[in-house]
Coordinates of N, CA and C in Angstrom, one line a residue:
M1 N -22.0 5.9 1.5 CA -21.4 7.0 0.9 C -21.1 6.7 -0.5
T2 N -21.4 7.6 -1.4 CA -21.2 7.4 -2.8 C -19.7 7.6 -3.2
A3 N -19.4 7.2 -4.4 CA -18.0 7.3 -4.9 C -17.7 8.8 -5.0
I4 N -18.6 9.6 -5.4 CA -18.4 11.0 -5.6 C -18.1 11.7 -4.2
A5 N -18.9 11.3 -3.2 CA -18.7 11.8 -1.9 C -17.3 11.4 -1.3
E6 N -16.9 10.1 -1.6 CA -15.7 9.6 -1.2 C -14.5 10.4 -1.8
N7 N -14.6 10.7 -3.1 CA -13.6 11.5 -3.8 C -13.5 12.9 -3.2
Q8 N -14.7 13.5 -2.9 CA -14.7 14.8 -2.3 C -14.0 14.8 -0.9
D9 N -14.4 13.8 -0.1 CA -13.7 13.7 1.2 C -12.2 13.5 1.1
Q10 N -11.8 12.7 0.1 CA -10.4 12.5 -0.1 C -9.7 13.8 -0.5
S11 N -10.3 14.6 -1.4 CA -9.7 15.9 -1.8 C -9.6 16.9 -0.7
V12 N -10.5 16.8 0.3 CA -10.5 17.7 1.4 C -9.4 17.4 2.4
T13 N -9.3 16.1 2.7 CA -8.3 15.7 3.7 C -7.0 15.3 3.1
G14 N -6.9 15.0 1.8 CA -5.7 14.6 1.2 C -5.2 13.2 1.5
L15 N -6.0 12.4 2.2 CA -5.6 11.1 2.7 C -6.6 10.1 2.1
I16 N -6.1 8.9 1.8 CA -6.9 7.8 1.4 C -7.0 6.9 2.6
T17 N -8.1 6.6 3.1 CA -8.2 5.7 4.3 C -8.1 4.3 3.9
P18 N -7.7 3.4 4.7 CA -7.6 2.0 4.4 C -9.0 1.4 4.0
A19 N -10.0 1.9 4.6 CA -11.4 1.5 4.2 C -11.7 1.8 2.8
M20 N -11.2 2.9 2.3 CA -11.4 3.3 0.9 C -10.6 2.5 -0.1
A21 N -9.5 1.9 0.3 CA -8.7 1.2 -0.6 C -9.3 -0.2 -0.8
T22 N -9.3 -0.6 -2.0 CA -9.8 -2.0 -2.3 C -8.7 -3.0 -1.9
Q23 N -9.1 -4.2 -1.8 CA -8.1 -5.2 -1.3 C -7.4 -5.8 -2.5
H24 N -6.6 -5.1 -3.1 CA -5.7 -5.6 -4.2 C -4.4 -5.9 -3.6
N25 N -3.7 -6.8 -4.2 CA -2.4 -7.2 -3.8 C -1.4 -6.5 -4.8
L26 N -0.4 -5.8 -4.2 CA 0.6 -5.1 -5.0 C 1.9 -5.8 -4.9
T27 N 2.7 -5.7 -6.0 CA 4.0 -6.2 -6.1 C 5.0 -5.3 -5.4
P28 N 6.2 -5.8 -5.0 CA 7.2 -4.9 -4.5 C 7.5 -3.7 -5.4
G29 N 7.5 -3.9 -6.7 CA 7.8 -2.9 -7.7 C 6.8 -1.8 -7.7
Q30 N 5.5 -2.2 -7.5 CA 4.4 -1.2 -7.5 C 4.5 -0.4 -6.2
V31 N 4.8 -1.1 -5.1 CA 4.9 -0.3 -3.8 C 6.1 0.6 -3.9
A32 N 7.2 0.1 -4.4 CA 8.4 1.0 -4.6 C 8.1 2.2 -5.4
S33 N 7.4 2.1 -6.4 CA 7.1 3.3 -7.2 C 6.2 4.3 -6.5
M34 N 5.3 3.8 -5.6 CA 4.4 4.7 -4.8 C 5.2 5.5 -3.8
F35 N 6.3 4.9 -3.3 CA 7.1 5.6 -2.3 C 8.4 6.2 -2.9
N36 N 8.6 6.0 -4.2 CA 9.8 6.4 -4.9 C 11.1 5.9 -4.3
V37 N 11.1 4.6 -4.0 CA 12.2 3.9 -3.5 C 12.5 2.6 -4.3
N38 N 13.6 2.0 -4.1 CA 14.0 0.7 -4.7 C 13.1 -0.4 -4.2
P39 N 12.8 -1.4 -5.1 CA 12.0 -2.6 -4.6 C 12.7 -3.3 -3.5
K40 N 14.1 -3.3 -3.4 CA 14.8 -4.0 -2.4 C 14.5 -3.3 -1.0
T41 N 14.3 -2.0 -1.0 CA 13.9 -1.3 0.2 C 12.6 -1.8 0.7
V42 N 11.6 -2.0 -0.2 CA 10.3 -2.5 0.2 C 10.5 -3.9 0.8
A43 N 11.3 -4.7 0.2 CA 11.6 -6.1 0.8 C 12.2 -6.0 2.2
R44 N 13.1 -5.0 2.4 CA 13.6 -4.8 3.8 C 12.5 -4.3 4.7
W45 N 11.6 -3.5 4.3 CA 10.5 -3.1 5.1 C 9.7 -4.3 5.5
A46 N 9.5 -5.2 4.6 CA 8.7 -6.4 4.9 C 9.4 -7.3 5.9
S47 N 10.7 -7.4 5.7 CA 11.5 -8.3 6.6 C 11.6 -7.7 8.0
S48 N 11.6 -6.4 8.1 CA 11.7 -5.8 9.4 C 10.4 -5.5 10.1
G49 N 9.3 -5.8 9.4 CA 8.0 -5.6 10.0 C 7.3 -4.2 9.8
V50 N 8.0 -3.3 9.0 CA 7.4 -2.0 8.8 C 6.2 -2.1 7.9
L51 N 6.2 -3.1 7.0 CA 5.1 -3.3 6.1 C 4.7 -4.8 6.0
K52 N 3.5 -5.1 6.4 CA 3.1 -6.5 6.3 C 3.1 -7.0 4.9
S53 N 3.5 -8.3 4.7 CA 3.4 -8.9 3.4 C 2.8 -10.3 3.5
I54 N 2.4 -10.8 2.3 CA 2.0 -12.1 2.2 C 2.8 -12.8 1.1
R55 N 2.9 -14.1 1.1 CA 3.7 -14.8 0.1 C 2.8 -15.6 -0.8
T56 N 3.1 -15.5 -2.1 CA 2.4 -16.3 -3.1 C 2.9 -17.7 -3.0
P57 N 2.2 -18.7 -3.6 CA 2.7 -20.1 -3.6 C 4.1 -20.2 -4.2
G58 N 4.5 -19.3 -5.1 CA 5.8 -19.3 -5.6 C 6.8 -18.6 -4.8
G59 N 6.4 -18.1 -3.6 CA 7.4 -17.4 -2.7 C 7.6 -16.0 -2.9
H60 N 6.8 -15.3 -3.8 CA 7.0 -13.9 -4.0 C 6.2 -13.1 -3.0
R61 N 6.7 -11.9 -2.7 CA 5.9 -11.1 -1.7 C 4.8 -10.3 -2.5
R62 N 3.7 -10.1 -1.7 CA 2.7 -9.3 -2.2 C 2.2 -8.4 -1.0
F63 N 1.7 -7.2 -1.3 CA 1.3 -6.3 -0.2 C -0.1 -5.9 -0.4
R64 N -0.9 -6.0 0.7 CA -2.3 -5.5 0.6 C -2.3 -4.0 0.4
E65 N -3.1 -3.6 -0.5 CA -3.2 -2.1 -0.8 C -3.6 -1.3 0.4
A66 N -4.5 -1.8 1.3 CA -4.8 -1.1 2.5 C -3.7 -0.9 3.4
D67 N -2.8 -1.9 3.5 CA -1.6 -1.7 4.4 C -0.6 -0.7 3.8
V68 N -0.5 -0.7 2.5 CA 0.4 0.3 1.8 C -0.1 1.7 2.0
V69 N -1.5 1.9 1.8 CA -2.1 3.2 2.0 C -1.9 3.7 3.4
A70 N -2.1 2.8 4.4 CA -1.9 3.2 5.8 C -0.5 3.7 6.0
L71 N 0.5 3.0 5.4 CA 1.9 3.5 5.6 C 2.1 4.8 4.8
L72 N 1.5 4.9 3.7 CA 1.7 6.2 2.9 C 1.1 7.4 3.7
N73 N 0.0 7.1 4.4 CA -0.6 8.2 5.2 C 0.1 8.5 6.4
R74 N 1.0 7.6 6.9 CA 1.8 7.9 8.1 C 3.0 8.7 7.8
S75 N 3.5 8.6 6.5 CA 4.7 9.3 6.1 C 4.5 10.8 6.0

C-alpha cells in the first residue's frame, strides 16, 4: 500500500492503525499533549498498566508510538 493510499484510508476511517505508526519512542510529555492530560497522568497510566512503557538506561519512561496510537483509538 502506498503512502497516499494509507492517508486516504486514514481519512476515511479516522483511525491510525498501530501498523501505520512507526516505532518511535515518545516521552511522557509528548503522550500527555496527545491526550490533553498532565504528564503525571501518563506516568500513572504506565504504573497501572493502562499504557505499556519502557525504561531508558537513565530510568526515564518512553512509550512506543504504536501503543499510544492503539490507546488513542480506543478512547
